[in-house]
């Protein structure tokens, strides 16, 4: 859905319904994960607020509850920088309160992007480590997906999260092939008990920027 008019709670509920009705959940597609454009602002205490024009409660809890009621797991999105890729509130210096909020909402999966953030390797690792620690401190099992778009995350990935992006976005088939080539040399860093190299999207068609 990207950041289109279709990206709203009613559409996402319909997607959850369709995943169950079409048998996808029984085949193992258990997660309904949001990407960018759900967050709007922060309260004075720093709590992140969902865009009420798309999520009427101003949170993701009602959607998460609905998804859980379908026997599925619910994921959402943030960014380790000052803002997300779409200019929404980032997690920098808000890791603890964001992790607590996500746990209270019932989030099962968190993707953390790398827009509007420093590119220094060590600082990136430190920032991801802060969110890792904050999520662990909540006591809720939350799958932590690092999205740094580079293969140099692979060697450190298992110490930081459950999966880590190893290449750029793959919005077309050449992009898929590029990430396969990148992954070919990274197999030793992933596996059961470690975590997983993430080659980005599973495509059903080439994304044309439209609904």
PDB file of C-alpha atoms in Angstrom:
ATOM      1  CA  UNK A   1       0.000   0.000   0.000  1.00  0.00           C
ATOM      2  CA  UNK A   2       2.975   2.300   0.582  1.00  0.00           C
ATOM      3  CA  UNK A   3       1.933   5.837   1.662  1.00  0.00           C
ATOM      4  CA  UNK A   4      -1.255   5.939  -0.418  1.00  0.00           C
ATOM      5  CA  UNK A   5      -4.841   6.768   0.450  1.00  0.00           C
ATOM      6  CA  UNK A   6      -5.487   3.028   0.731  1.00  0.00           C
ATOM      7  CA  UNK A   7      -3.107   2.793   3.681  1.00  0.00           C
ATOM      8  CA  UNK A   8      -5.635   2.941   6.519  1.00  0.00           C
ATOM      9  CA  UNK A   9      -7.049   0.704   9.223  1.00  0.00           C
ATOM     10  CA  UNK A  10     -10.162  -0.345   7.312  1.00  0.00           C
ATOM     11  CA  UNK A  11      -8.089  -1.557   4.358  1.00  0.00           C
ATOM     12  CA  UNK A  12      -5.655  -3.361   6.635  1.00  0.00           C
ATOM     13  CA  UNK A  13      -8.514  -5.150   8.394  1.00  0.00           C
ATOM     14  CA  UNK A  14      -9.819  -6.216   4.995  1.00  0.00           C
ATOM     15  CA  UNK A  15      -6.375  -7.547   4.105  1.00  0.00           C
ATOM     16  CA  UNK A  16      -6.298  -9.586   7.321  1.00  0.00           C
ATOM     17  CA  UNK A  17      -9.735 -10.987   6.457  1.00  0.00           C
ATOM     18  CA  UNK A  18      -8.581 -11.902   2.947  1.00  0.00           C
ATOM     19  CA  UNK A  19      -5.398 -13.586   4.200  1.00  0.00           C
ATOM     20  CA  UNK A  20      -7.520 -15.890   6.338  1.00  0.00           C
ATOM     21  CA  UNK A  21     -10.221 -16.479   3.720  1.00  0.00           C
ATOM     22  CA  UNK A  22      -7.712 -17.324   0.986  1.00  0.00           C
ATOM     23  CA  UNK A  23      -5.861 -19.771   3.225  1.00  0.00           C
ATOM     24  CA  UNK A  24      -2.613 -17.817   3.400  1.00  0.00           C
ATOM     25  CA  UNK A  25      -2.448 -17.956   7.186  1.00  0.00           C
ATOM     26  CA  UNK A  26      -2.765 -21.746   7.163  1.00  0.00           C
ATOM     27  CA  UNK A  27       0.188 -21.833   4.748  1.00  0.00           C
ATOM     28  CA  UNK A  28       2.381 -19.919   7.198  1.00  0.00           C
ATOM     29  CA  UNK A  29       1.845 -16.280   6.208  1.00  0.00           C
ATOM     30  CA  UNK A  30       0.999 -15.287   9.766  1.00  0.00           C
ATOM     31  CA  UNK A  31       2.225 -11.699   9.972  1.00  0.00           C
ATOM     32  CA  UNK A  32       0.415  -8.555   8.922  1.00  0.00           C
ATOM     33  CA  UNK A  33       3.136  -5.899   9.031  1.00  0.00           C
ATOM     34  CA  UNK A  34       2.787  -2.159   8.493  1.00  0.00           C
ATOM     35  CA  UNK A  35       5.468  -0.031   6.911  1.00  0.00           C
ATOM     36  CA  UNK A  36       5.962   3.751   6.937  1.00  0.00           C
ATOM     37  CA  UNK A  37       3.256   6.457   7.182  1.00  0.00           C
ATOM     38  CA  UNK A  38       1.227   5.237  10.159  1.00  0.00           C
ATOM     39  CA  UNK A  39       2.747   7.608  12.759  1.00  0.00           C
ATOM     40  CA  UNK A  40       1.742  11.283  12.939  1.00  0.00           C
ATOM     41  CA  UNK A  41       3.342  12.972  15.943  1.00  0.00           C
ATOM     42  CA  UNK A  42       4.344  12.616  19.590  1.00  0.00           C
ATOM     43  CA  UNK A  43       2.594  13.639  22.790  1.00  0.00           C
ATOM     44  CA  UNK A  44       4.338  15.927  25.251  1.00  0.00           C
ATOM     45  CA  UNK A  45       5.614  12.888  27.140  1.00  0.00           C
ATOM     46  CA  UNK A  46       7.138  11.499  23.934  1.00  0.00           C
ATOM     47  CA  UNK A  47       4.559   8.799  23.227  1.00  0.00           C
ATOM     48  CA  UNK A  48       4.154   8.222  19.512  1.00  0.00           C
ATOM     49  CA  UNK A  49       0.689   8.888  18.066  1.00  0.00           C
ATOM     50  CA  UNK A  50      -0.826   7.165  15.030  1.00  0.00           C
ATOM     51  CA  UNK A  51      -2.379   9.252  12.255  1.00  0.00           C
ATOM     52  CA  UNK A  52      -6.003   9.486  13.408  1.00  0.00           C
ATOM     53  CA  UNK A  53      -7.199  10.161   9.857  1.00  0.00           C
ATOM     54  CA  UNK A  54      -6.142   6.603   9.034  1.00  0.00           C
ATOM     55  CA  UNK A  55      -6.240   4.937  12.481  1.00  0.00           C
ATOM     56  CA  UNK A  56      -9.222   6.496  14.308  1.00  0.00           C
ATOM     57  CA  UNK A  57      -8.100   5.522  17.819  1.00  0.00           C
ATOM     58  CA  UNK A  58      -4.777   7.330  17.388  1.00  0.00           C
ATOM     59  CA  UNK A  59      -3.006   4.075  18.245  1.00  0.00           C
ATOM     60  CA  UNK A  60      -2.373   0.723  16.576  1.00  0.00           C
ATOM     61  CA  UNK A  61      -3.840  -1.297  19.435  1.00  0.00           C
ATOM     62  CA  UNK A  62      -7.313  -1.791  17.957  1.00  0.00           C
ATOM     63  CA  UNK A  63      -5.827  -2.976  14.683  1.00  0.00           C
ATOM     64  CA  UNK A  64      -3.404  -5.277  16.504  1.00  0.00           C
ATOM     65  CA  UNK A  65      -6.285  -6.748  18.517  1.00  0.00           C
ATOM     66  CA  UNK A  66      -8.245  -7.354  15.315  1.00  0.00           C
ATOM     67  CA  UNK A  67      -5.293  -9.074  13.649  1.00  0.00           C
ATOM     68  CA  UNK A  68      -4.702 -11.226  16.725  1.00  0.00           C
ATOM     69  CA  UNK A  69      -8.379 -12.174  16.663  1.00  0.00           C
ATOM     70  CA  UNK A  70      -7.771 -13.656  13.225  1.00  0.00           C
ATOM     71  CA  UNK A  71      -5.068 -15.912  14.637  1.00  0.00           C
ATOM     72  CA  UNK A  72      -2.316 -13.766  13.132  1.00  0.00           C
ATOM     73  CA  UNK A  73       0.625 -11.723  14.372  1.00  0.00           C
ATOM     74  CA  UNK A  74       0.962  -7.951  14.004  1.00  0.00           C
ATOM     75  CA  UNK A  75       3.984  -5.902  13.029  1.00  0.00           C
ATOM     76  CA  UNK A  76       4.786  -2.230  12.664  1.00  0.00           C
ATOM     77  CA  UNK A  77       7.534   0.120  11.548  1.00  0.00           C
ATOM     78  CA  UNK A  78       9.885   2.770  12.890  1.00  0.00           C
ATOM     79  CA  UNK A  79      13.249   4.313  12.035  1.00  0.00           C
ATOM     80  CA  UNK A  80      16.457   4.667  14.055  1.00  0.00           C
ATOM     81  CA  UNK A  81      16.888   8.258  12.871  1.00  0.00           C
ATOM     82  CA  UNK A  82      15.210  11.563  13.645  1.00  0.00           C
ATOM     83  CA  UNK A  83      12.444  10.883  11.106  1.00  0.00           C
ATOM     84  CA  UNK A  84      11.204   7.952   9.067  1.00  0.00           C
ATOM     85  CA  UNK A  85      11.786   7.794   5.319  1.00  0.00           C
ATOM     86  CA  UNK A  86       8.425   9.555   4.829  1.00  0.00           C
ATOM     87  CA  UNK A  87       9.178  12.241   7.408  1.00  0.00           C
ATOM     88  CA  UNK A  88       7.181  10.747  10.292  1.00  0.00           C
ATOM     89  CA  UNK A  89       8.512  10.586  13.894  1.00  0.00           C
ATOM     90  CA  UNK A  90      11.709   8.533  14.195  1.00  0.00           C
ATOM     91  CA  UNK A  91      12.837   6.515  17.204  1.00  0.00           C
ATOM     92  CA  UNK A  92      16.109   8.297  17.949  1.00  0.00           C
ATOM     93  CA  UNK A  93      16.252   9.055  21.702  1.00  0.00           C
ATOM     94  CA  UNK A  94      12.744   7.586  22.102  1.00  0.00           C
ATOM     95  CA  UNK A  95      13.649   3.904  22.026  1.00  0.00           C
ATOM     96  CA  UNK A  96      12.495   3.107  25.557  1.00  0.00           C
ATOM     97  CA  UNK A  97       9.085   4.799  25.392  1.00  0.00           C
ATOM     98  CA  UNK A  98       8.469   3.503  21.861  1.00  0.00           C
ATOM     99  CA  UNK A  99       9.272  -0.074  22.816  1.00  0.00           C
ATOM    100  CA  UNK A 100       6.966   0.170  25.817  1.00  0.00           C
ATOM    101  CA  UNK A 101       4.193   1.608  23.624  1.00  0.00           C
ATOM    102  CA  UNK A 102       4.559  -1.142  21.038  1.00  0.00           C
ATOM    103  CA  UNK A 103       4.412  -3.799  23.734  1.00  0.00           C
ATOM    104  CA  UNK A 104       1.275  -2.218  25.206  1.00  0.00           C
ATOM    105  CA  UNK A 105      -0.331  -2.170  21.752  1.00  0.00           C
ATOM    106  CA  UNK A 106       0.417  -5.861  21.260  1.00  0.00           C
ATOM    107  CA  UNK A 107       3.038  -5.548  18.542  1.00  0.00           C
ATOM    108  CA  UNK A 108       4.775  -8.822  17.629  1.00  0.00           C
ATOM    109  CA  UNK A 109       7.239  -7.572  15.001  1.00  0.00           C
ATOM    110  CA  UNK A 110       9.139  -4.302  14.619  1.00  0.00           C
ATOM    111  CA  UNK A 111      11.014  -3.150  11.537  1.00  0.00           C
ATOM    112  CA  UNK A 112      13.470  -0.315  12.206  1.00  0.00           C
ATOM    113  CA  UNK A 113      14.614   1.582   9.117  1.00  0.00           C
ATOM    114  CA  UNK A 114      17.698   3.776   8.623  1.00  0.00           C
ATOM    115  CA  UNK A 115      16.510   6.977   6.946  1.00  0.00           C
ATOM    116  CA  UNK A 116      17.581  10.344   8.380  1.00  0.00           C
ATOM    117  CA  UNK A 117      20.232   8.590  10.464  1.00  0.00           C
ATOM    118  CA  UNK A 118      24.026   8.618  10.621  1.00  0.00           C
ATOM    119  CA  UNK A 119      25.785   6.105   8.373  1.00  0.00           C
ATOM    120  CA  UNK A 120      28.762   5.433  10.651  1.00  0.00           C
ATOM    121  CA  UNK A 121      28.813   1.685  11.283  1.00  0.00           C
ATOM    122  CA  UNK A 122      29.534   1.785  15.002  1.00  0.00           C
ATOM    123  CA  UNK A 123      26.894   4.426  15.711  1.00  0.00           C
ATOM    124  CA  UNK A 124      24.349   2.489  13.669  1.00  0.00           C
ATOM    125  CA  UNK A 125      25.098  -0.627  15.718  1.00  0.00           C
ATOM    126  CA  UNK A 126      24.734   1.356  18.941  1.00  0.00           C
ATOM    127  CA  UNK A 127      21.383   2.793  17.895  1.00  0.00           C
ATOM    128  CA  UNK A 128      20.013  -0.594  16.899  1.00  0.00           C
ATOM    129  CA  UNK A 129      21.352  -1.947  20.171  1.00  0.00           C
ATOM    130  CA  UNK A 130      19.346   0.630  22.115  1.00  0.00           C
ATOM    131  CA  UNK A 131      16.114  -0.481  20.496  1.00  0.00           C
ATOM    132  CA  UNK A 132      17.051  -4.146  20.983  1.00  0.00           C
ATOM    133  CA  UNK A 133      17.562  -3.529  24.704  1.00  0.00           C
ATOM    134  CA  UNK A 134      14.370  -1.488  24.996  1.00  0.00           C
ATOM    135  CA  UNK A 135      12.305  -4.215  23.327  1.00  0.00           C
ATOM    136  CA  UNK A 136      13.830  -6.913  25.498  1.00  0.00           C
ATOM    137  CA  UNK A 137      13.099  -4.860  28.617  1.00  0.00           C
ATOM    138  CA  UNK A 138       9.360  -4.899  27.892  1.00  0.00           C
ATOM    139  CA  UNK A 139       9.177  -8.652  28.478  1.00  0.00           C
ATOM    140  CA  UNK A 140       7.064  -9.112  25.344  1.00  0.00           C
ATOM    141  CA  UNK A 141       8.530 -11.271  22.564  1.00  0.00           C
ATOM    142  CA  UNK A 142       8.883  -8.877  19.607  1.00  0.00           C
ATOM    143  CA  UNK A 143      10.702  -9.949  16.454  1.00  0.00           C
ATOM    144  CA  UNK A 144      13.240  -7.191  15.726  1.00  0.00           C
ATOM    145  CA  UNK A 145      13.978  -6.568  12.041  1.00  0.00           C
ATOM    146  CA  UNK A 146      16.913  -4.262  11.242  1.00  0.00           C
ATOM    147  CA  UNK A 147      16.636  -2.374   7.959  1.00  0.00           C
ATOM    148  CA  UNK A 148      20.045  -0.903   7.171  1.00  0.00           C
ATOM    149  CA  UNK A 149      20.235  -1.823   3.442  1.00  0.00           C
ATOM    150  CA  UNK A 150      23.893  -2.971   3.617  1.00  0.00           C
ATOM    151  CA  UNK A 151      25.723  -6.274   3.759  1.00  0.00           C
ATOM    152  CA  UNK A 152      27.974  -5.069   6.577  1.00  0.00           C
ATOM    153  CA  UNK A 153      25.084  -5.615   8.979  1.00  0.00           C
ATOM    154  CA  UNK A 154      25.307  -9.382   8.483  1.00  0.00           C
ATOM    155  CA  UNK A 155      28.363  -9.947  10.667  1.00  0.00           C
ATOM    156  CA  UNK A 156      26.792  -8.064  13.603  1.00  0.00           C
ATOM    157  CA  UNK A 157      23.154  -8.865  12.937  1.00  0.00           C
ATOM    158  CA  UNK A 158      22.781 -11.809  15.308  1.00  0.00           C
ATOM    159  CA  UNK A 159      23.900  -9.652  18.247  1.00  0.00           C
ATOM    160  CA  UNK A 160      21.392  -6.904  17.411  1.00  0.00           C
ATOM    161  CA  UNK A 161      18.170  -8.443  16.158  1.00  0.00           C
ATOM    162  CA  UNK A 162      16.327 -11.347  14.603  1.00  0.00           C
ATOM    163  CA  UNK A 163      16.804 -10.349  10.961  1.00  0.00           C
ATOM    164  CA  UNK A 164      18.799  -7.729   9.082  1.00  0.00           C
ATOM    165  CA  UNK A 165      18.480  -6.265   5.622  1.00  0.00           C
ATOM    166  CA  UNK A 166      21.552  -6.908   3.485  1.00  0.00           C
ATOM    167  CA  UNK A 167      20.782  -4.760   0.437  1.00  0.00           C
ATOM    168  CA  UNK A 168      18.625  -2.034  -1.087  1.00  0.00           C
ATOM    169  CA  UNK A 169      14.864  -2.042  -1.647  1.00  0.00           C
ATOM    170  CA  UNK A 170      13.882  -4.443  -4.420  1.00  0.00           C
ATOM    171  CA  UNK A 171      10.846  -2.871  -6.073  1.00  0.00           C
ATOM    172  CA  UNK A 172      11.471  -4.744  -9.333  1.00  0.00           C
ATOM    173  CA  UNK A 173      12.879  -8.083 -10.501  1.00  0.00           C
ATOM    174  CA  UNK A 174      16.433  -6.812 -11.154  1.00  0.00           C
ATOM    175  CA  UNK A 175      16.426  -5.648  -7.525  1.00  0.00           C
ATOM    176  CA  UNK A 176      15.436  -9.126  -6.360  1.00  0.00           C
ATOM    177  CA  UNK A 177      18.313 -10.652  -8.322  1.00  0.00           C
ATOM    178  CA  UNK A 178      20.753  -8.091  -6.933  1.00  0.00           C
ATOM    179  CA  UNK A 179      19.860  -8.983  -3.351  1.00  0.00           C
ATOM    180  CA  UNK A 180      20.134 -12.702  -4.127  1.00  0.00           C
ATOM    181  CA  UNK A 181      23.678 -12.072  -5.352  1.00  0.00           C
ATOM    182  CA  UNK A 182      24.486 -10.115  -2.176  1.00  0.00           C
ATOM    183  CA  UNK A 183      23.089 -12.861   0.050  1.00  0.00           C
ATOM    184  CA  UNK A 184      25.101 -15.558  -1.700  1.00  0.00           C
ATOM    185  CA  UNK A 185      28.193 -14.751   0.354  1.00  0.00           C
ATOM    186  CA  UNK A 186      26.510 -14.179   3.708  1.00  0.00           C
ATOM    187  CA  UNK A 187      25.103 -17.584   4.584  1.00  0.00           C
ATOM    188  CA  UNK A 188      27.490 -18.227   7.468  1.00  0.00           C
ATOM    189  CA  UNK A 189      26.022 -15.304   9.416  1.00  0.00           C
ATOM    190  CA  UNK A 190      22.461 -16.634   9.517  1.00  0.00           C
ATOM    191  CA  UNK A 191      20.551 -19.711  10.556  1.00  0.00           C
ATOM    192  CA  UNK A 192      18.603 -21.242  13.461  1.00  0.00           C
ATOM    193  CA  UNK A 193      19.775 -19.835  16.772  1.00  0.00           C
ATOM    194  CA  UNK A 194      21.339 -16.827  15.051  1.00  0.00           C
ATOM    195  CA  UNK A 195      18.878 -14.859  12.934  1.00  0.00           C
ATOM    196  CA  UNK A 196      18.300 -14.231   9.271  1.00  0.00           C
ATOM    197  CA  UNK A 197      19.708 -12.281   6.366  1.00  0.00           C
ATOM    198  CA  UNK A 198      16.790 -10.323   4.896  1.00  0.00           C
ATOM    199  CA  UNK A 199      16.705  -9.888   1.075  1.00  0.00           C
ATOM    200  CA  UNK A 200      13.765  -7.452   1.278  1.00  0.00           C
ATOM    201  CA  UNK A 201      10.492  -7.902  -0.579  1.00  0.00           C
ATOM    202  CA  UNK A 202       8.743 -10.932  -1.994  1.00  0.00           C
ATOM    203  CA  UNK A 203       7.245  -9.507  -5.195  1.00  0.00           C
ATOM    204  CA  UNK A 204       3.971 -10.442  -6.822  1.00  0.00           C
ATOM    205  CA  UNK A 205       4.431  -7.803  -9.521  1.00  0.00           C
ATOM    206  CA  UNK A 206       6.633  -4.827 -10.305  1.00  0.00           C
ATOM    207  CA  UNK A 207       5.593  -1.865  -8.147  1.00  0.00           C
ATOM    208  CA  UNK A 208       4.350   0.996 -10.333  1.00  0.00           C
ATOM    209  CA  UNK A 209       3.617   3.489  -7.559  1.00  0.00           C
ATOM    210  CA  UNK A 210      -0.146   3.113  -7.867  1.00  0.00           C
ATOM    211  CA  UNK A 211      -2.801   1.335  -5.805  1.00  0.00           C
TER     212      UNK A 211
END
